Coordinates of C-alpha atoms and ligand atoms in Angstrom, one line a residue:
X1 CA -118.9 -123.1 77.9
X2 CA -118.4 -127.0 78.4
X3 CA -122.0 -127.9 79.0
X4 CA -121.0 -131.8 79.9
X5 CA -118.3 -131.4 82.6
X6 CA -115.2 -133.3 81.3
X7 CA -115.0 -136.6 83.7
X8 CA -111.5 -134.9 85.9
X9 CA -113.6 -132.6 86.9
X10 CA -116.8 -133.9 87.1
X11 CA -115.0 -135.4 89.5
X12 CA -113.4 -133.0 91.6
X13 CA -117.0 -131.0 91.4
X14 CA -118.5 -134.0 93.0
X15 CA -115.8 -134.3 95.7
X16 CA -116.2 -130.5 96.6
X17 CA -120.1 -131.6 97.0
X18 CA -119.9 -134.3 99.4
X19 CA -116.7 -132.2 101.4
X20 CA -119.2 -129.4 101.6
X21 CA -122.6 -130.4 102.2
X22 CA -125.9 -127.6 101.9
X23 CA -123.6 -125.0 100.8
X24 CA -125.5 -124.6 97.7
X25 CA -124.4 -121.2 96.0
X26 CA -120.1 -122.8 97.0
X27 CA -121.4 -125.3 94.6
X28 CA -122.8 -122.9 92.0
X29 CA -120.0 -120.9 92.2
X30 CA -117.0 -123.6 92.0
X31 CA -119.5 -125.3 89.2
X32 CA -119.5 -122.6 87.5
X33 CA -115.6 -122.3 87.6
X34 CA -114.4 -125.5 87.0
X35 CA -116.4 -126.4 84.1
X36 CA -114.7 -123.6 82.1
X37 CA -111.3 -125.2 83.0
X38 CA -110.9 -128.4 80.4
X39 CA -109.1 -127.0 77.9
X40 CA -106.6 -125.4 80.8
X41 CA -105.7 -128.8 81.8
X42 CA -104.9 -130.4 78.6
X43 CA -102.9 -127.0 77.8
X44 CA -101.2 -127.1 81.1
X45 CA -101.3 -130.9 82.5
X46 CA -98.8 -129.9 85.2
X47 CA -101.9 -128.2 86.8
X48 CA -103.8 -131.6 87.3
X49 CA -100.7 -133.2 88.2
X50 CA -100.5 -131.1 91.2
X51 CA -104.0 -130.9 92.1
X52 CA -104.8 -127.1 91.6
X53 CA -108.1 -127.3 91.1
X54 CA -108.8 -129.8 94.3
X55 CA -106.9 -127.4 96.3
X56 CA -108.0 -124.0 95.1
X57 CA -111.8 -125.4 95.8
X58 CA -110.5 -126.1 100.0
X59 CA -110.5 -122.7 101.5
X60 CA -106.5 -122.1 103.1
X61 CA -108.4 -121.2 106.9
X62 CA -112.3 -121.0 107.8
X63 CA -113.0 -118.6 110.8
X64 CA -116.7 -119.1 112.6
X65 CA -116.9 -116.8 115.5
X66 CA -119.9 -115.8 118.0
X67 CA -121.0 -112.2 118.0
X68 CA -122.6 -111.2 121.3
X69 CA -124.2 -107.7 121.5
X70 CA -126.6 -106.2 123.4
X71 CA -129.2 -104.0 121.9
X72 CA -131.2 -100.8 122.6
X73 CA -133.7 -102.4 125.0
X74 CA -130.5 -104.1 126.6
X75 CA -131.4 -107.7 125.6
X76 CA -128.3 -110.5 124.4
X77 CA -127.9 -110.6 121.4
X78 CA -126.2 -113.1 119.6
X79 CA -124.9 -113.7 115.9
X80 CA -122.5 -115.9 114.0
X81 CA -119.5 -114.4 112.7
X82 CA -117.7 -115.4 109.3
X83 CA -114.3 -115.1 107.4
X84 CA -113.3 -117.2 105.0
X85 CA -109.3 -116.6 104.0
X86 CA -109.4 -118.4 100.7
X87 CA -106.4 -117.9 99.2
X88 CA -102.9 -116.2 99.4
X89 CA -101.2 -117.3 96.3
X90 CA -101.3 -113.3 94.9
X91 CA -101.1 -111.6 98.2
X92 CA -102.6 -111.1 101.4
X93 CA -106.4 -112.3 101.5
X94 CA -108.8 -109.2 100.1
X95 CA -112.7 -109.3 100.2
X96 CA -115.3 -107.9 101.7
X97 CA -117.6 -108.4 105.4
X98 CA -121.9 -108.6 104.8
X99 CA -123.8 -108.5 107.1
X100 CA -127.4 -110.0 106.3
X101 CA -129.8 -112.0 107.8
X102 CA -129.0 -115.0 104.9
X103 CA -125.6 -114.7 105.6
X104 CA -124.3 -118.3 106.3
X105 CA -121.2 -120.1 105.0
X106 CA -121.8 -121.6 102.1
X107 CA -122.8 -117.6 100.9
X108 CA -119.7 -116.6 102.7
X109 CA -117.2 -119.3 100.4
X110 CA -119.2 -118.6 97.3
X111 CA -118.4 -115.2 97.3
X112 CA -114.8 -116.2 98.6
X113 CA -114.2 -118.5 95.8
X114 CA -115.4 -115.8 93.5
X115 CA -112.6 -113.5 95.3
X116 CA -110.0 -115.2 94.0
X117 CA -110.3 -115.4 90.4
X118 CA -111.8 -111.6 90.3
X119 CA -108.7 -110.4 92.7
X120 CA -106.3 -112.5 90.0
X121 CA -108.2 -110.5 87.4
X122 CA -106.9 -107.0 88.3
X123 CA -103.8 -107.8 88.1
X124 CA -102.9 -106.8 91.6
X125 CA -101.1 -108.4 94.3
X126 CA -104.5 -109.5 96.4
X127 CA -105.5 -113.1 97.6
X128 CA -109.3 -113.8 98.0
X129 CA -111.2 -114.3 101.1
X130 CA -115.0 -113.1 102.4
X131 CA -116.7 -112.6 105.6
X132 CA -119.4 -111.4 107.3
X133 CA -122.3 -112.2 110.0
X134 CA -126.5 -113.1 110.0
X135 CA -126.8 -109.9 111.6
X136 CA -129.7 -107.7 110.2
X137 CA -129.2 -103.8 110.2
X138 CA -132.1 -103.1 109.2
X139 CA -134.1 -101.2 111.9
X140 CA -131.3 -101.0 114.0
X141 CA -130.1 -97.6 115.7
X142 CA -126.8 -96.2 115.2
X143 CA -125.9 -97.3 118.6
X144 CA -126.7 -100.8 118.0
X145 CA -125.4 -100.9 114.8
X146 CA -121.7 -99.4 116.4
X147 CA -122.1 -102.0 118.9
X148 CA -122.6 -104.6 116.8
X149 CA -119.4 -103.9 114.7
X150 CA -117.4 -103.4 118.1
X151 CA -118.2 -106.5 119.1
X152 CA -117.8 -108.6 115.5
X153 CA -114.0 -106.9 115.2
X154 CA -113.6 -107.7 118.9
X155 CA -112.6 -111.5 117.4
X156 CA -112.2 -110.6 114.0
X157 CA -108.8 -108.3 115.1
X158 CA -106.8 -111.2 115.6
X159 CA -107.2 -112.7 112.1
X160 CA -106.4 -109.9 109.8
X161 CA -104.1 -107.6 109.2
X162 CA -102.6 -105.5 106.1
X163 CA -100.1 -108.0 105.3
X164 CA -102.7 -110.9 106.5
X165 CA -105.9 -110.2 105.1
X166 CA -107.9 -107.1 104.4
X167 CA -111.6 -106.7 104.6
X168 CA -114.1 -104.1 103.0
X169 CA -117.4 -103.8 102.6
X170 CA -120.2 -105.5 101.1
X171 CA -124.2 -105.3 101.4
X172 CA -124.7 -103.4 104.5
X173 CA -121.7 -102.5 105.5
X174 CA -120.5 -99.7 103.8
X175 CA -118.9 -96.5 105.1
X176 CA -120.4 -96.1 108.1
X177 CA -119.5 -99.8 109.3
X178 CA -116.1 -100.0 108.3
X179 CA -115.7 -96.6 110.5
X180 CA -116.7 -98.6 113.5
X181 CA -114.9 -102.0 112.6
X182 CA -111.7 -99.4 111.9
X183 CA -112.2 -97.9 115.3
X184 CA -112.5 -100.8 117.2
X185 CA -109.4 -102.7 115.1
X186 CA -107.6 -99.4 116.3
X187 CA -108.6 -99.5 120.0
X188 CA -107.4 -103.3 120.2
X189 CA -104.2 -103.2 118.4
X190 CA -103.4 -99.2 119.2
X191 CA -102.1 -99.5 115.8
X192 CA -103.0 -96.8 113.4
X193 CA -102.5 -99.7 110.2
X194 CA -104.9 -97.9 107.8
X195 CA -104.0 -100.9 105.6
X196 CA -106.1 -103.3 107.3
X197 CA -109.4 -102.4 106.0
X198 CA -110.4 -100.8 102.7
X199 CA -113.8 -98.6 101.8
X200 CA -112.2 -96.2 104.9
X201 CA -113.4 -92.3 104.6
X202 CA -111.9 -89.6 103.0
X203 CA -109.6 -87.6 105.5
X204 CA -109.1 -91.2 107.3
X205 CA -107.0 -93.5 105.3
X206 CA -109.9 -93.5 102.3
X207 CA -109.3 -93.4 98.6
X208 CA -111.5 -91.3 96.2
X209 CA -113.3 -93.0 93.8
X210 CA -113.6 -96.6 96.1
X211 CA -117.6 -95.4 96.8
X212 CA -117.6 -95.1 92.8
X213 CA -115.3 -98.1 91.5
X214 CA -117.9 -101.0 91.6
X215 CA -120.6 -99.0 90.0
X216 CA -118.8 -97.2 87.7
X217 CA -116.3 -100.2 86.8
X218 CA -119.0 -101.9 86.0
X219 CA -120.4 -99.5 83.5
X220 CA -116.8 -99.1 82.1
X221 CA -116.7 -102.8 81.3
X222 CA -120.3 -102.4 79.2
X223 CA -118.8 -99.4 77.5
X224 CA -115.8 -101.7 76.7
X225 CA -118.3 -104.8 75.6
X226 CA -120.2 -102.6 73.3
X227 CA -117.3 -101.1 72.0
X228 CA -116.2 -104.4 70.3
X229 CA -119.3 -104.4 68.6
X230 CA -119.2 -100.9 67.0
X231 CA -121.8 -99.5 69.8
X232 CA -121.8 -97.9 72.7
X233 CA -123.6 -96.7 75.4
X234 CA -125.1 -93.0 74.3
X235 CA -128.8 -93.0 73.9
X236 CA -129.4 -97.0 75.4
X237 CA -132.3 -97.5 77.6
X238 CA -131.1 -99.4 81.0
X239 CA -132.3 -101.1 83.7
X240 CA -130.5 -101.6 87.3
X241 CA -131.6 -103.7 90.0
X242 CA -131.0 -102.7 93.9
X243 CA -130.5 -99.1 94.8
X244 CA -127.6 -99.4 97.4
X245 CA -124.1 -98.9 97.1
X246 CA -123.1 -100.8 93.6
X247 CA -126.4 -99.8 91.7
X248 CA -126.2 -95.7 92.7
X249 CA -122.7 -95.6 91.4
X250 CA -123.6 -97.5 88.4
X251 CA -126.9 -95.5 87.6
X252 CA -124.6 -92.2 87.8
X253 CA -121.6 -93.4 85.3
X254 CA -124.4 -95.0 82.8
X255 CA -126.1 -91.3 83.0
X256 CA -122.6 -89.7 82.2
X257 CA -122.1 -91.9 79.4
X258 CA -125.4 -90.8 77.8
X259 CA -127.7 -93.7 78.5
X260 CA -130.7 -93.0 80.3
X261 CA -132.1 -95.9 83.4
X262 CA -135.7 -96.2 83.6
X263 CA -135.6 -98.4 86.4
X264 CA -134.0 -99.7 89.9
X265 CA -135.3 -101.7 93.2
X266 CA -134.8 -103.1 96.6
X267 CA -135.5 -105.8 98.2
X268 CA -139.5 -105.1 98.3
X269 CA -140.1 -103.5 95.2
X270 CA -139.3 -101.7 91.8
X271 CA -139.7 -98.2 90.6
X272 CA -140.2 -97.3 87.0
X273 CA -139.5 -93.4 85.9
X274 CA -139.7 -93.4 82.1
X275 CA -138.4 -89.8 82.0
X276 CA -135.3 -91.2 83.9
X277 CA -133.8 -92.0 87.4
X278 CA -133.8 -89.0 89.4
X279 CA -130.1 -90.1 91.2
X280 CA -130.2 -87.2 94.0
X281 CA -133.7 -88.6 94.9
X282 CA -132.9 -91.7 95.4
X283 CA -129.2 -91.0 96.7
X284 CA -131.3 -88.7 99.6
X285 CA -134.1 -91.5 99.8
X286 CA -131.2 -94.8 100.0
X287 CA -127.8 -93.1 101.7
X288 CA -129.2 -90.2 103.6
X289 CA -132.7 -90.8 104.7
X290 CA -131.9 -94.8 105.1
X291 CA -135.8 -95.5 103.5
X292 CA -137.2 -97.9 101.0
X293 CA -137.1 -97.0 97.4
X294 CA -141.0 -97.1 97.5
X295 CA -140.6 -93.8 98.8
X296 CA -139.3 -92.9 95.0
X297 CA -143.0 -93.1 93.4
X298 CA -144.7 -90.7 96.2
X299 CA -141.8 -88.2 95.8
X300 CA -141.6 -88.0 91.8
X301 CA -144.6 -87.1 89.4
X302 CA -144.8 -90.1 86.6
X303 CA -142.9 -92.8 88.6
X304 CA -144.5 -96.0 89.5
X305 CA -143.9 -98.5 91.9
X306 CA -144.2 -102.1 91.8
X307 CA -144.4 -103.6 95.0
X308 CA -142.6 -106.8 94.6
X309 CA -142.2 -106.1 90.9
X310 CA -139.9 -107.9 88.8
X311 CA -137.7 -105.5 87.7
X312 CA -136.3 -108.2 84.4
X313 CA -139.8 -107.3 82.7
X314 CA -139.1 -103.7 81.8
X315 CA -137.9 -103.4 78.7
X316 CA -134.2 -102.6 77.8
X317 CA -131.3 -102.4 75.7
X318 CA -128.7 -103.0 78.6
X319 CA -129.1 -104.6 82.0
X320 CA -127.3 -104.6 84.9
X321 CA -128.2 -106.7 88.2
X322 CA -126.4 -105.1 91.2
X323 CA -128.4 -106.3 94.0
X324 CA -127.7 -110.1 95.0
X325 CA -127.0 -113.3 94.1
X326 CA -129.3 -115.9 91.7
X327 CA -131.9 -112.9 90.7
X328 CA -131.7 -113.7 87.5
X329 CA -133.4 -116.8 86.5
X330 CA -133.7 -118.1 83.0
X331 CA -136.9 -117.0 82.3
X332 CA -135.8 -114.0 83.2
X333 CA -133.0 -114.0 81.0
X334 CA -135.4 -115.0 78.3
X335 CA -137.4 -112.0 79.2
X336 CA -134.3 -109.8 78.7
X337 CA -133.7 -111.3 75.5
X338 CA -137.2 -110.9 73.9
X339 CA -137.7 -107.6 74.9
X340 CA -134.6 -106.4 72.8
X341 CA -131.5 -106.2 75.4
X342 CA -128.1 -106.2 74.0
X343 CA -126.1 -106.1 77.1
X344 CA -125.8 -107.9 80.3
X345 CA -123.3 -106.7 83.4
X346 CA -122.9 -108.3 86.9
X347 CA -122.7 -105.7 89.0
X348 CA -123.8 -108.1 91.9
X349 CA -121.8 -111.3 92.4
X350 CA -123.5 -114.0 90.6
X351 CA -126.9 -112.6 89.9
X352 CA -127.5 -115.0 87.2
X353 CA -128.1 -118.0 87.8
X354 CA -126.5 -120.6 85.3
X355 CA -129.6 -121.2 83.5
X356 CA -129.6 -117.2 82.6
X357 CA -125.9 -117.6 82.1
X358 CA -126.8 -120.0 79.2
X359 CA -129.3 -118.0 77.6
X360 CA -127.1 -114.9 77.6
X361 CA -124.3 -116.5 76.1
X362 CA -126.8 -119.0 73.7
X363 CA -128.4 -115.7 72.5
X364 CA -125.3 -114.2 71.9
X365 CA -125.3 -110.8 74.0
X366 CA -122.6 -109.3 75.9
X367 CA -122.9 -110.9 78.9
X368 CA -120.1 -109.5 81.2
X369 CA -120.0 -111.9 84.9
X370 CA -119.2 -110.5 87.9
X371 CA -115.4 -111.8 88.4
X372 CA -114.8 -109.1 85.7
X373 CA -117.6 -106.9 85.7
X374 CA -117.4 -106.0 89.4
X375 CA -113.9 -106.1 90.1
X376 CA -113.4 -102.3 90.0
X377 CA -114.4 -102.0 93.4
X378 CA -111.8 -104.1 95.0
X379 CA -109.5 -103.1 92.0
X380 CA -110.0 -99.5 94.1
X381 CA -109.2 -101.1 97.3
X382 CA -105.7 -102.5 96.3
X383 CA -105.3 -99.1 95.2
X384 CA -106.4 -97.5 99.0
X385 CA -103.9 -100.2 100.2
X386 CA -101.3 -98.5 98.2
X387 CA -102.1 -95.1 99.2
X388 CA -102.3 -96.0 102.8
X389 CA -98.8 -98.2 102.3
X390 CA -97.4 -94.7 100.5
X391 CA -98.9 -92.4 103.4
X392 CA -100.0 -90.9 100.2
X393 CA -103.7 -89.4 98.8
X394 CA -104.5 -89.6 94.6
X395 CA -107.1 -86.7 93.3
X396 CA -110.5 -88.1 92.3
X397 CA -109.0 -87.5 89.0
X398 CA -106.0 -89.6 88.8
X399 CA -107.4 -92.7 90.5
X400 CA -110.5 -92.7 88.1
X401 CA -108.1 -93.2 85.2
X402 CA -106.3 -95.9 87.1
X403 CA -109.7 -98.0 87.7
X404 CA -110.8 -97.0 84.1
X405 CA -107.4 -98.4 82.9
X406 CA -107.6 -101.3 84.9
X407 CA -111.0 -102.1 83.6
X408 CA -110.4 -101.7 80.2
X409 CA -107.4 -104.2 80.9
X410 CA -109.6 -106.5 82.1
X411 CA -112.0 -106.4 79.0
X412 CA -108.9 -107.2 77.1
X413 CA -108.0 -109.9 79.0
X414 CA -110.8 -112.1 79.4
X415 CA -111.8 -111.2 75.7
X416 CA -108.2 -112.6 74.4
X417 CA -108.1 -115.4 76.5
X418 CA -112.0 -116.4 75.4
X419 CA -110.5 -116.7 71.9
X420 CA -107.7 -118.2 72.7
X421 CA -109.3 -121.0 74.4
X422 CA -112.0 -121.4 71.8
X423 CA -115.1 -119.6 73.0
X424 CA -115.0 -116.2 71.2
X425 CA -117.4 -113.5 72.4
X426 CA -117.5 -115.3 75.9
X427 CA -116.4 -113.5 79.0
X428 CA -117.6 -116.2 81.4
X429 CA -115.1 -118.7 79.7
X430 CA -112.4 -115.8 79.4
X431 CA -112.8 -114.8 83.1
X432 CA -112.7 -118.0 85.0
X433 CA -109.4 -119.1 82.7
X434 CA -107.5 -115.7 83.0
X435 CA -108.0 -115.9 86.6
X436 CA -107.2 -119.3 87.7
X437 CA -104.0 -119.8 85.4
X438 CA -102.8 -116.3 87.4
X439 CA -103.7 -118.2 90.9
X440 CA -102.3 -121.7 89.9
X441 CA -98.9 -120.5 88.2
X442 CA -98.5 -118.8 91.7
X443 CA -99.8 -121.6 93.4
X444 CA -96.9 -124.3 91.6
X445 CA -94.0 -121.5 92.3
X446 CA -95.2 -121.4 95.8
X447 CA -94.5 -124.9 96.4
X448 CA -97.2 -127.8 98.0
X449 CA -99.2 -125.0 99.5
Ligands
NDP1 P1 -125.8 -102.6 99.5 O1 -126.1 -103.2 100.8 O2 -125.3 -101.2 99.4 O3 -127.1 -102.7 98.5 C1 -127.7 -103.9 98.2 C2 -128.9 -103.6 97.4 O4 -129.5 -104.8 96.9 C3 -130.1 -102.9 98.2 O5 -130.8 -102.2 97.3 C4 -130.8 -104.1 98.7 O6 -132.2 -103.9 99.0 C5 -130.7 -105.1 97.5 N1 -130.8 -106.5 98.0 C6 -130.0 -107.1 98.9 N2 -130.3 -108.3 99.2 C7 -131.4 -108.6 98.4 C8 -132.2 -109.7 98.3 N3 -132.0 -110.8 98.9 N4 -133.2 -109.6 97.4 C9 -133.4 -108.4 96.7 N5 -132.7 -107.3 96.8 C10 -131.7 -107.4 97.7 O7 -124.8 -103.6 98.8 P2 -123.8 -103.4 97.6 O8 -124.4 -102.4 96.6 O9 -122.4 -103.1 98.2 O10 -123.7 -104.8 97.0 C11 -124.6 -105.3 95.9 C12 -124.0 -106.5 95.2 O11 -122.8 -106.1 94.6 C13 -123.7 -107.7 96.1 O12 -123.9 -108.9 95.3 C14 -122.2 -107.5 96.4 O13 -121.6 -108.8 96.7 C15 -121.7 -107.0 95.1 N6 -120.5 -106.3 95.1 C16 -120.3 -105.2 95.9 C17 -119.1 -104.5 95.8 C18 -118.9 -103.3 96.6 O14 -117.8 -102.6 96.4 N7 -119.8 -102.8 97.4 C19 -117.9 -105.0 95.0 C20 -118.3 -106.1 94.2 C21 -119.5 -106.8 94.2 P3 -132.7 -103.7 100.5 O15 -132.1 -102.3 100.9 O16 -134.1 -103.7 100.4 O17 -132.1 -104.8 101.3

């Protein structure tokens, strides 16, 4: 990675700064980016010439949007509603909705800007764009919780659509959510466009395997890592932080591969089960019971819980954050790193932060970010889209190959582009490039867009 930015675009980085003030993780995130991007520009000057970095860093439309509700006792409510439509260059804007108390919109374009270089990645037709709302569901009542969705699609309706933009889920929406966002899309428009949202269930417009694809994408992309360096993943000890929908999916693919996790979290704590994750436990504890995973300890002989534990301190060979952004710090990443771990995977979008980044890639791990690492779930969704375009539903079977395919191609991708560019070994260099020369070669067919 270019540690000192070259001057071009330490200039552009310090534009997007003053254009965007307090959004502090938009900054990470383009930082991050850009800084990858020298050797592009002197490969492919016609990109500076027409500004594509200066105009892939301005978001195409930025939608703010009050959410008023009424809750259970029958007070107002109100919240802030997001969606940031980043890009189109590849197809019609594709990213997910969150809904969480720190959601504001320098979270919201992060992630956006993320979108598009992970959407480029797959190789699918999908622009990038991210939304969501400070709304917190925890605590809330089903009723409250459909209300709440009513309400946020009762503005968002009139800024999507399957040829417009298309948004999933993300931390706490999941299933559930998009049924009531679907509902009340369906209600508004009397349209039955199962194409406008992804992460739908089975029987309505769903695809098999989308609950899966981040998770287990993920894990595919390790076993692709190790498999460059003659390893792989039967008989590794891992570790995987959160225990919603990305970590549960990635704790059951690492456990069919023969590796054995030892440890996950949430937000208040970490549990530690040597003998190894009980999955239906904490699958009955997380997505049925709707409880903290501190219930995990008093439920399983020989587990432990950490309250407020830092879950980087257990030992392992491979890690894998899948809970939320910056929760890997460097000294965290230096933990890793003493303590023997060989392999690093962003489930989460930007867990580490770019100190940890540096000592991944200084200590010369597989380190696998997110825009790659991840991308299996919204690599899933373009695939619902096509179901749902087809009128058309894939076995669990046939779709798992697909992602598995489509993951391994991505490996590929950002491995040979890493080398190409100079930076063997490193998949942060290899990601950012292979995705923004996909967005900016459409971008300068598209014309001054
Ligand atoms: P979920 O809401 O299903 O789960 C989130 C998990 O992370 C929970 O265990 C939650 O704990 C924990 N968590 C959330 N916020 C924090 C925080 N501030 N500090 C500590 N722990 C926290 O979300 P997902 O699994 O869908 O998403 C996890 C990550 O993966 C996010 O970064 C998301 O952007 C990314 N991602 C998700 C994709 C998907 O398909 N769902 C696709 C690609 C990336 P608690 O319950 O206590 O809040």
């Amino acid at each position: 990675m270019n540690r000192a930015l070259p001057e071009a675009i330490a200039a552009i980085f310090q534009q997007v700064k003053a254009r965007n003030p307090g959004e502090d993780e938009f900054h990470q995130a383009v930082k991050e980016v850009i800084e990858s991007l020298g050797p592009v520009l002197v490969k492919y000057p016609e990109f500076a010439e027409h500004k594509i970095i200066e105009r892939i860093c301005e978001p195409e439309r930025q939608i703010i949007f009050r959410v008023p509700w009424q809750d259970d006792r029958g007070e107002v409510q109100i919240n802030r509603g997001f969606r940031v439509e980043f890009n189109s260059a590849l197809g019609p804007y594709k990213g997910g909705l969150r809904f969480h108390p720190s959601v504001y919109l320098g979270i919201v374009k992060f992630l956006g800007f993320e979108q598009v270089f992970k959407n480029a990645l797959t190789g699918m037709p999908i622009g990038g764009g991210k939304g969501g709302a400070d709304f917190d569901p925890k605590g809330r009542s089903e009723g409250e919780i459909m209300r709440f969705c009513q309400s946020f699609m009762t503005e968002l309706h009139r800024h999507i659509g399957e040829y417009t933009d298309v948004p999933a889920g993300d931390i706490g929406v999941g299933g559930r959510e998009i049924g009531y966002l679907f509902g009340q899309y369906k209600r508004l428009t009397n349209r039955y466009e199962s194409g406008v949202l992804t992460g739908k269930g089975i029987g309505w417009g769903g695809s098999l395997v989308r609950t899966e694809a981040t998770g287990y994408g993920a894990v595919y992309f390790v076993r692709e890592m190790l498999k460059v360096r003659r390893d792989s993943l039967e008989g590794k000890i891992c570790v995987v932080s959160g225990s919603g929908n990305v970590a549960i999916y990635t704790m059951e693919k690492l456990a069919e591969m023969g590796a054995k996790v030892i440890a996950c979290s949430d937000s208040q704590g970490v549990v530690i089960d040597e003998q190894g994750i009980d999955l239906d436990l904490v699958k009955q504890i997380k997505e049925v019971e709707r409880r903290r995973i501190a219930d995990y300890a008093t439920r399983r002989q020989g587990a432990r819980y950490l309250p407020g534990g830092n879950i980087w301190s257990v030992p392992c060979q491979v890690a894998m954050p899948s809970a939320t952004q910056n929760e890997i710090n460097g000294k965290d990443a230096r933990t890793l790193v003493r303590n023997g771990c060989i392999a690093v995977a962003e489930g989460a979008n930007m867990p580490t932060t770019p100190e940890g980044i540096r000592v991944f890639v200084d200590a010369g791990i597989a380190f696998g970010p997110g825009k790659a690492a991840n991308a299996g779930g919204v690599a899933t969704s373009a695939l619902e889209m096509q179901q749902n375009a087809s009128r058309d539903s894939w076995t669990f079977e046939f779709t798992e190959r697909k992602l598995d395919s489509i993951m391994t191609g991505i490996h590929a991708a950002t491995w040979e582009t890493a080398e190409e560019f100079g930076a063997p070994g490193n998949y942060v260099v290899g990601a950012n490039i292979t995705g923004f020369i996909r967005v900016a070669r459409a971008m300068l067919a598209l014309g001054l867009i």
